[in-house]
Amino acid sequence: MAKIHDDKAFNINPAFVLKHKPIKPLHTYIEGIGNGDRFILSEALTLIESEESAKKEMAAELVDHFQNNKTAKDTLRLAITGAPGVGKSTFIEYFGKYLADKEKKVAVLAIDPSSQVNKGSILGDKTRMNLLSTHVNAYIRPSSAGSMLGGVAKGTKESILLCEAAGYNVIFVETVGVGQSEFWASMMVDMTVLLMQPGAGDEIQGIKRGIMEMADLILVNKADGDQKNTALQTAKAYQSVLSLFKPRFSNTVAEVFTISSINGTGFDQVWQKIDHFKQALIAENHYRTNRIEQEKFWFDAMLKEEILALLMKNTAVANQIKTLKTAIEKGQLSSSAAFHQLQKSIAIALNI
Ligand SMILES: Nc1nc2c(ncn2[C@@H]2O[C@H](COP(=O)(O)OP(=O)(O)OP(=O)(O)O)[C@@H](O)[C@H]2O)c(=O)[nH]1
Ligand SMILES: [Mg+2]
């Protein structure tokens, strides 16, 4: 009976059961992922998201293994950004299906902001992607937004690598669409696609110039029904704005197209553009160098984020921080004087 109950729980709520599964030996994950086993892949991605040190270590070994034994070649990583409600999930679902029907192996790493509230245990309808999730060539993983680095689930970058090792060659990353998440997402992909609504100017859509500058392709979505002509005009307006920006890579040009995600209009043109973009990156060796630059960027980002957590593990340092904060609160110390004192303790702790 208990077995049946477990199976039911597995179907309803995969995250719940996976969290409690014991860690398997490294070779089981390596072989499973290498064979494209989705269940093993899902378990491995859960290890990446875990806060438990044994699981984290196993995840790091696994990521290391695939980083060093590049089985995946010529994959394409795409960030899909844009304001809330613009149609990111819809685009990924329909365009993903379009690619999966063409025998591309599509993985979707959707970042579900609502999972921060319910701890990633209940997948919202929005991230379920029913059409795509049942496709034999697709894999969908709504990440928990619980542990965030700059608005993007911390493990998303590693998750991309494992999906590629499992044979997926087009990876979509859907951003939360708030704050800095577009920037962080663009730092883990080869190409950034920005979706826009027909009609509204960029100030109305809350899209900042910086986000437009990061885009390699702008798609004015919902170019169907009454909105079709407006979408065409919007695309023209964005195209003229884009011409003011320098392309991100020397031999690429950012463009604006209109599409309808629900009708699939414009998908051929979008795919052609994406494929040309990738070929252009490969031709100039940007494809590889950009990914290496990104590795350096993430190392720095993690260094900044993690170093404080590491220091706080030293009791003397942690206690002094507490004491100094109290002194600042009482107006006895300025922040720079306090930091100066702290520097000495850190130097002792690190033996430098
Ligand atoms: N008419 C039309 N509606 C669309 C199209 N694409 C998306 N929509 C609708 O727009 C609404 C929002 O779509 P989502 O895909 O959830 O948008 P999103 O950008 O993922 O939203 P968040 O994840 O909340 O930021 C839904 O009601 C969709 O049905 C389209 O091409 N045409
Ligand atoms: Mg969405």
Coordinates of C-alpha atoms and ligand atoms in Angstrom, one line a residue:
M1 CA 0.0 0.0 0.0
A2 CA 2.7 2.4 1.0
K3 CA 4.3 1.9 -2.4
I4 CA 1.1 2.8 -4.2
H5 CA 0.8 5.9 -2.1
D6 CA 4.4 6.9 -2.9
D7 CA 3.8 6.5 -6.6
K8 CA 0.7 8.7 -6.4
A9 CA 2.7 11.4 -4.6
F10 CA 5.3 11.1 -7.3
N11 CA 2.8 11.9 -10.1
I12 CA 1.1 14.8 -8.3
N13 CA 4.2 16.4 -6.9
P14 CA 7.5 15.2 -8.3
A15 CA 9.6 17.7 -6.3
F16 CA 8.3 16.4 -3.0
V17 CA 9.5 12.8 -3.6
L18 CA 12.7 13.7 -5.3
K19 CA 13.9 15.8 -2.4
H20 CA 13.8 12.8 -0.1
K21 CA 15.4 10.3 -2.5
P22 CA 18.8 9.1 -1.3
I23 CA 21.8 10.2 -3.3
K24 CA 22.8 7.7 -6.0
P25 CA 26.4 6.9 -6.9
L26 CA 28.0 9.4 -9.3
H27 CA 28.3 6.9 -12.1
T28 CA 24.5 6.3 -12.0
Y29 CA 23.8 10.0 -12.7
I30 CA 26.6 10.1 -15.3
E31 CA 25.2 7.1 -17.2
G32 CA 21.6 8.1 -16.8
I33 CA 22.1 11.6 -18.1
G34 CA 24.4 10.3 -20.8
N35 CA 21.5 8.0 -21.9
G36 CA 19.0 10.8 -21.8
D37 CA 17.1 9.4 -18.9
R38 CA 14.7 12.2 -17.9
F39 CA 14.1 10.8 -14.4
I40 CA 17.8 10.7 -13.6
L41 CA 18.1 14.2 -15.1
S42 CA 15.3 15.5 -12.9
E43 CA 17.0 14.0 -9.9
A44 CA 20.3 15.6 -10.8
L45 CA 18.7 19.0 -11.3
T46 CA 17.1 18.6 -7.8
L47 CA 20.7 18.0 -6.4
I48 CA 21.8 21.3 -8.0
E49 CA 18.9 23.1 -6.3
S50 CA 19.5 21.5 -2.9
E51 CA 20.9 23.4 0.1
E52 CA 22.3 20.2 1.6
S53 CA 26.1 20.0 1.4
A54 CA 26.3 16.3 0.4
K55 CA 23.8 16.9 -2.4
K56 CA 25.5 20.1 -3.4
E57 CA 28.9 18.3 -3.6
M58 CA 27.5 15.5 -5.7
A59 CA 25.9 18.1 -8.0
A60 CA 29.3 19.9 -8.3
E61 CA 31.0 16.7 -9.2
L62 CA 28.4 16.0 -11.8
V63 CA 28.6 19.4 -13.4
D64 CA 32.4 19.1 -13.4
H65 CA 32.3 15.8 -15.1
F66 CA 30.1 17.1 -18.0
Q67 CA 32.0 20.4 -18.2
N68 CA 35.2 18.5 -18.7
N69 CA 33.9 15.7 -20.9
K70 CA 32.0 17.8 -23.5
T71 CA 29.6 15.3 -24.9
A72 CA 27.2 18.0 -26.0
K73 CA 28.2 19.9 -29.1
D74 CA 26.8 23.0 -30.8
T75 CA 23.9 23.5 -28.5
L76 CA 21.9 26.7 -28.5
R77 CA 21.0 28.6 -25.3
L78 CA 18.2 31.1 -25.6
A79 CA 16.9 33.6 -22.9
I80 CA 13.3 34.6 -23.4
T81 CA 12.7 38.0 -21.7
G82 CA 10.0 40.6 -21.6
A83 CA 7.4 42.2 -19.4
P84 CA 5.0 40.0 -17.4
G85 CA 2.1 38.8 -19.6
V86 CA 3.8 39.6 -22.9
G87 CA 3.6 35.9 -23.8
K88 CA 7.0 34.4 -22.9
S89 CA 5.6 31.0 -21.7
T90 CA 3.2 30.8 -24.7
F91 CA 6.0 31.6 -27.1
I92 CA 8.3 29.0 -25.6
E93 CA 5.5 26.4 -25.6
Y94 CA 4.5 26.9 -29.2
F95 CA 7.9 27.7 -30.7
G96 CA 9.3 24.9 -28.6
K97 CA 6.8 22.5 -30.1
Y98 CA 7.6 23.8 -33.6
L99 CA 11.3 22.9 -33.0
A100 CA 10.5 19.6 -31.3
D101 CA 8.4 18.6 -34.4
K102 CA 11.6 19.3 -36.4
E103 CA 13.4 16.8 -34.3
K104 CA 15.2 19.3 -32.2
K105 CA 15.6 18.3 -28.6
V106 CA 14.1 21.1 -26.6
A107 CA 14.7 21.8 -22.9
V108 CA 12.9 24.6 -21.0
L109 CA 14.1 26.0 -17.7
A110 CA 11.2 28.1 -16.6
I111 CA 11.7 30.2 -13.5
D112 CA 8.4 30.4 -11.7
P113 CA 8.3 33.3 -9.3
S114 CA 5.2 31.9 -7.5
S115 CA 7.3 28.9 -6.4
Q116 CA 9.1 31.2 -4.0
V117 CA 5.9 31.3 -2.0
N118 CA 5.0 27.6 -2.1
K119 CA 8.6 26.4 -2.2
G120 CA 8.5 25.1 -5.7
S121 CA 6.3 22.2 -4.7
I122 CA 3.3 23.1 -6.7
L123 CA 3.7 23.8 -10.4
G124 CA 1.4 26.6 -11.5
D125 CA -0.6 26.1 -14.7
K126 CA 1.4 28.8 -16.4
T127 CA 4.6 26.7 -16.2
R128 CA 3.0 23.4 -17.0
M129 CA 3.2 23.8 -20.8
N130 CA 0.9 20.9 -21.5
L131 CA 1.4 20.9 -25.2
L132 CA 5.2 20.8 -25.0
S133 CA 5.6 18.7 -21.8
T134 CA 4.1 15.6 -23.5
H135 CA 6.3 15.9 -26.5
V136 CA 8.9 13.1 -26.8
N137 CA 11.6 15.6 -27.8
A138 CA 11.0 18.1 -25.0
Y139 CA 11.9 18.4 -21.3
I140 CA 10.4 21.1 -19.0
R141 CA 11.8 22.0 -15.7
P142 CA 10.2 24.8 -13.7
S143 CA 12.9 25.8 -11.3
S144 CA 12.3 26.9 -7.9
A145 CA 13.1 30.6 -7.5
G146 CA 13.9 29.8 -3.8
S147 CA 17.7 30.3 -4.0
M148 CA 18.3 33.3 -6.3
L149 CA 21.4 34.9 -7.6
G150 CA 20.3 38.1 -9.1
G151 CA 16.8 37.0 -9.8
V152 CA 17.6 33.9 -11.7
A153 CA 17.6 30.5 -9.9
K154 CA 21.1 29.9 -8.9
G155 CA 21.4 26.5 -10.5
T156 CA 20.0 27.4 -13.8
K157 CA 23.4 27.7 -15.4
E158 CA 24.4 24.3 -14.2
S159 CA 21.0 22.9 -15.2
I160 CA 21.6 24.1 -18.7
L161 CA 24.8 22.0 -18.9
L162 CA 23.1 18.9 -17.6
C163 CA 20.2 19.2 -20.0
E164 CA 22.7 19.5 -22.8
A165 CA 24.6 16.4 -21.6
A166 CA 21.3 14.6 -21.7
G167 CA 21.0 15.4 -25.4
Y168 CA 18.9 18.5 -25.5
N169 CA 20.3 20.9 -28.1
V170 CA 18.0 24.0 -27.8
I171 CA 17.7 25.3 -24.3
F172 CA 15.1 28.0 -23.4
V173 CA 15.4 30.0 -20.2
E174 CA 12.3 32.0 -19.4
T175 CA 13.0 35.0 -17.1
V176 CA 10.8 36.2 -14.3
G177 CA 10.6 39.5 -16.0
V178 CA 11.3 41.6 -13.0
G179 CA 14.3 43.7 -11.9
Q180 CA 17.7 42.4 -13.1
S181 CA 16.6 38.9 -14.1
E182 CA 17.0 39.7 -17.8
F183 CA 20.6 40.7 -17.3
W184 CA 21.5 37.5 -15.4
A185 CA 19.7 35.3 -17.9
S186 CA 21.5 36.9 -20.8
M187 CA 24.8 36.1 -19.1
M188 CA 24.1 32.4 -19.3
V189 CA 22.9 32.1 -22.9
D190 CA 24.2 32.5 -26.5
M191 CA 21.2 34.7 -27.6
T192 CA 18.7 36.9 -25.9
V193 CA 15.2 37.2 -27.3
L194 CA 13.1 40.1 -26.1
L195 CA 9.3 39.9 -26.4
M196 CA 7.2 43.0 -26.7
Q197 CA 3.5 43.9 -26.7
P198 CA 2.0 45.5 -29.8
G199 CA 1.2 49.2 -29.3
A200 CA 2.8 50.3 -26.1
G201 CA 6.0 52.4 -26.2
D202 CA 8.9 51.1 -24.3
E203 CA 8.4 53.4 -21.3
I204 CA 4.8 52.0 -21.0
Q205 CA 6.1 48.5 -21.1
G206 CA 8.7 49.3 -18.5
I207 CA 11.5 48.1 -20.7
K208 CA 14.6 50.0 -20.1
R209 CA 17.2 50.9 -22.7
G210 CA 19.7 48.5 -21.2
I211 CA 17.3 45.6 -21.7
M212 CA 16.8 46.5 -25.4
E213 CA 20.6 46.8 -25.8
M214 CA 21.0 43.2 -24.5
A215 CA 18.5 41.8 -27.0
D216 CA 19.8 40.0 -30.1
L217 CA 16.3 39.6 -31.5
I218 CA 13.1 41.5 -30.6
L219 CA 9.7 39.9 -31.3
V220 CA 6.5 41.9 -31.2
N221 CA 4.2 39.1 -30.0
K222 CA 0.4 38.9 -30.4
A223 CA 0.5 40.1 -34.0
D224 CA -2.9 38.5 -34.6
G225 CA -6.6 39.7 -34.8
D226 CA -7.1 43.3 -34.1
Q227 CA -3.6 43.9 -33.0
K228 CA -1.9 42.8 -36.2
N229 CA -1.4 46.3 -37.8
T230 CA -0.5 47.9 -34.5
A231 CA 2.2 45.2 -34.1
L232 CA 3.7 46.0 -37.5
Q233 CA 3.9 49.7 -36.5
T234 CA 5.4 48.8 -33.2
A235 CA 8.0 46.6 -34.9
K236 CA 9.0 49.5 -37.2
A237 CA 9.4 51.9 -34.2
Y238 CA 11.6 49.4 -32.3
Q239 CA 13.7 48.7 -35.4
S240 CA 14.5 52.4 -35.7
V241 CA 15.5 52.5 -32.0
L242 CA 17.6 49.4 -32.4
S243 CA 19.6 50.9 -35.3
L244 CA 21.0 53.3 -32.7
F245 CA 22.6 50.5 -30.7
K246 CA 25.8 48.6 -31.5
P247 CA 25.2 44.9 -32.1
R248 CA 26.6 42.7 -29.3
F249 CA 28.8 40.8 -31.6
S250 CA 30.8 42.2 -34.6
N251 CA 29.0 40.1 -37.3
T252 CA 25.5 40.1 -36.0
V253 CA 22.6 42.5 -36.4
A254 CA 19.7 42.8 -34.0
E255 CA 16.3 42.7 -35.8
V256 CA 12.7 43.1 -35.0
F257 CA 9.9 40.7 -36.2
T258 CA 6.3 40.4 -35.5
I259 CA 4.9 37.0 -34.5
S260 CA 1.8 35.4 -33.2
S261 CA 2.8 32.7 -30.7
I262 CA -0.7 31.1 -30.6
N263 CA -0.9 31.0 -34.4
G264 CA 2.7 30.2 -35.1
T265 CA 3.0 33.1 -37.5
G266 CA 6.6 34.2 -38.1
F267 CA 8.2 31.1 -36.6
D268 CA 10.0 30.1 -39.8
Q269 CA 11.6 33.6 -40.0
V270 CA 12.5 33.5 -36.3
W271 CA 14.1 30.1 -36.5
Q272 CA 16.1 31.1 -39.6
K273 CA 17.3 34.2 -37.8
I274 CA 18.3 32.2 -34.7
D275 CA 20.1 29.7 -36.8
H276 CA 22.0 32.4 -38.7
F277 CA 22.9 34.1 -35.5
K278 CA 24.4 30.9 -34.1
Q279 CA 26.3 30.3 -37.3
A280 CA 27.7 33.8 -37.2
L281 CA 28.8 33.3 -33.6
I282 CA 30.6 30.1 -34.5
A283 CA 32.2 31.6 -37.6
E284 CA 33.9 34.3 -35.6
N285 CA 34.6 32.1 -32.6
H286 CA 32.3 34.2 -30.5
Y287 CA 30.3 31.1 -29.6
R288 CA 33.1 29.7 -27.5
T289 CA 34.7 32.8 -26.2
N290 CA 31.4 34.2 -25.1
R291 CA 30.7 31.1 -23.1
I292 CA 34.1 31.3 -21.5
E293 CA 33.6 35.0 -20.7
Q294 CA 30.3 34.0 -19.0
E295 CA 32.1 31.4 -16.9
K296 CA 34.4 34.1 -15.7
F297 CA 31.5 36.4 -15.0
W298 CA 29.7 33.8 -12.9
F299 CA 32.8 33.0 -11.0
D300 CA 33.1 36.6 -10.0
A301 CA 29.4 36.9 -9.2
M302 CA 29.5 33.8 -7.0
L303 CA 32.7 34.9 -5.3
K304 CA 31.0 38.2 -4.3
E305 CA 27.9 36.5 -3.1
E306 CA 29.5 33.5 -1.3
I307 CA 32.5 35.2 0.3
L308 CA 30.4 36.8 3.0
A309 CA 28.6 33.5 3.8
L310 CA 32.1 31.9 4.2
L311 CA 33.4 34.6 6.4
M312 CA 30.4 34.4 8.7
K313 CA 31.3 30.7 9.4
N314 CA 34.3 32.1 11.3
T315 CA 32.9 32.7 14.8
A316 CA 35.3 35.5 15.7
V317 CA 34.4 37.4 12.5
A318 CA 30.7 36.8 12.9
N319 CA 30.8 38.0 16.5
Q320 CA 32.8 41.1 15.6
I321 CA 30.3 42.0 12.8
K322 CA 27.5 41.8 15.4
T323 CA 29.5 44.0 17.9
L324 CA 30.4 46.6 15.2
K325 CA 26.8 46.8 14.0
T326 CA 25.6 47.5 17.6
A327 CA 28.3 50.3 17.8
I328 CA 27.1 51.8 14.6
E329 CA 23.5 51.7 15.8
K330 CA 24.5 53.5 19.0
G331 CA 26.2 56.2 16.9
Q332 CA 29.6 55.2 18.4
L333 CA 31.2 54.2 15.1
S334 CA 31.0 55.3 11.5
S335 CA 30.6 52.6 8.9
S336 CA 34.1 53.0 7.5
A337 CA 35.7 53.0 10.9
A338 CA 33.8 49.8 11.7
F339 CA 34.9 48.2 8.5
H340 CA 38.5 49.2 9.1
Q341 CA 38.4 47.3 12.4
L342 CA 36.7 44.3 10.7
Q343 CA 39.4 44.1 8.0
K344 CA 42.0 43.3 10.7
S345 CA 39.9 40.3 12.0
I346 CA 39.4 39.1 8.5
A347 CA 43.1 39.3 7.8
I348 CA 43.8 37.2 10.9
A349 CA 41.0 34.7 10.0
L350 CA 42.4 34.2 6.6
N351 CA 46.0 34.3 7.8
I352 CA 47.0 37.1 5.4
Ligands
LIG1 N1 -3.6 37.0 -29.0 C1 -2.5 36.4 -28.5 N2 -2.4 36.2 -27.1 C2 -1.3 35.7 -26.7 C3 -0.2 35.4 -27.5 N3 0.8 34.9 -26.8 C4 0.4 34.9 -25.5 N4 -0.9 35.4 -25.4 C5 -1.7 35.5 -24.2 O1 -1.1 36.4 -23.3 C6 -1.3 36.0 -22.0 C7 0.0 35.9 -21.2 O2 0.8 34.9 -21.7 P1 2.0 34.2 -21.0 O3 2.6 33.3 -21.9 O4 1.5 33.6 -19.7 O5 2.9 35.4 -20.7 P2 4.3 35.5 -19.8 O6 5.2 36.5 -20.5 O7 4.9 34.1 -19.8 O8 3.8 36.0 -18.4 P3 4.6 35.9 -17.0 O9 5.3 34.5 -17.0 O10 3.5 36.1 -16.0 O11 5.6 37.0 -17.1 C8 -2.0 34.7 -22.0 O12 -3.4 35.0 -21.8 C9 -1.8 34.2 -23.4 O13 -2.8 33.4 -24.0 C10 -0.3 35.6 -28.9 O14 0.5 35.3 -29.8 N5 -1.5 36.1 -29.3
MG2 MG 5.4 32.9 -18.1

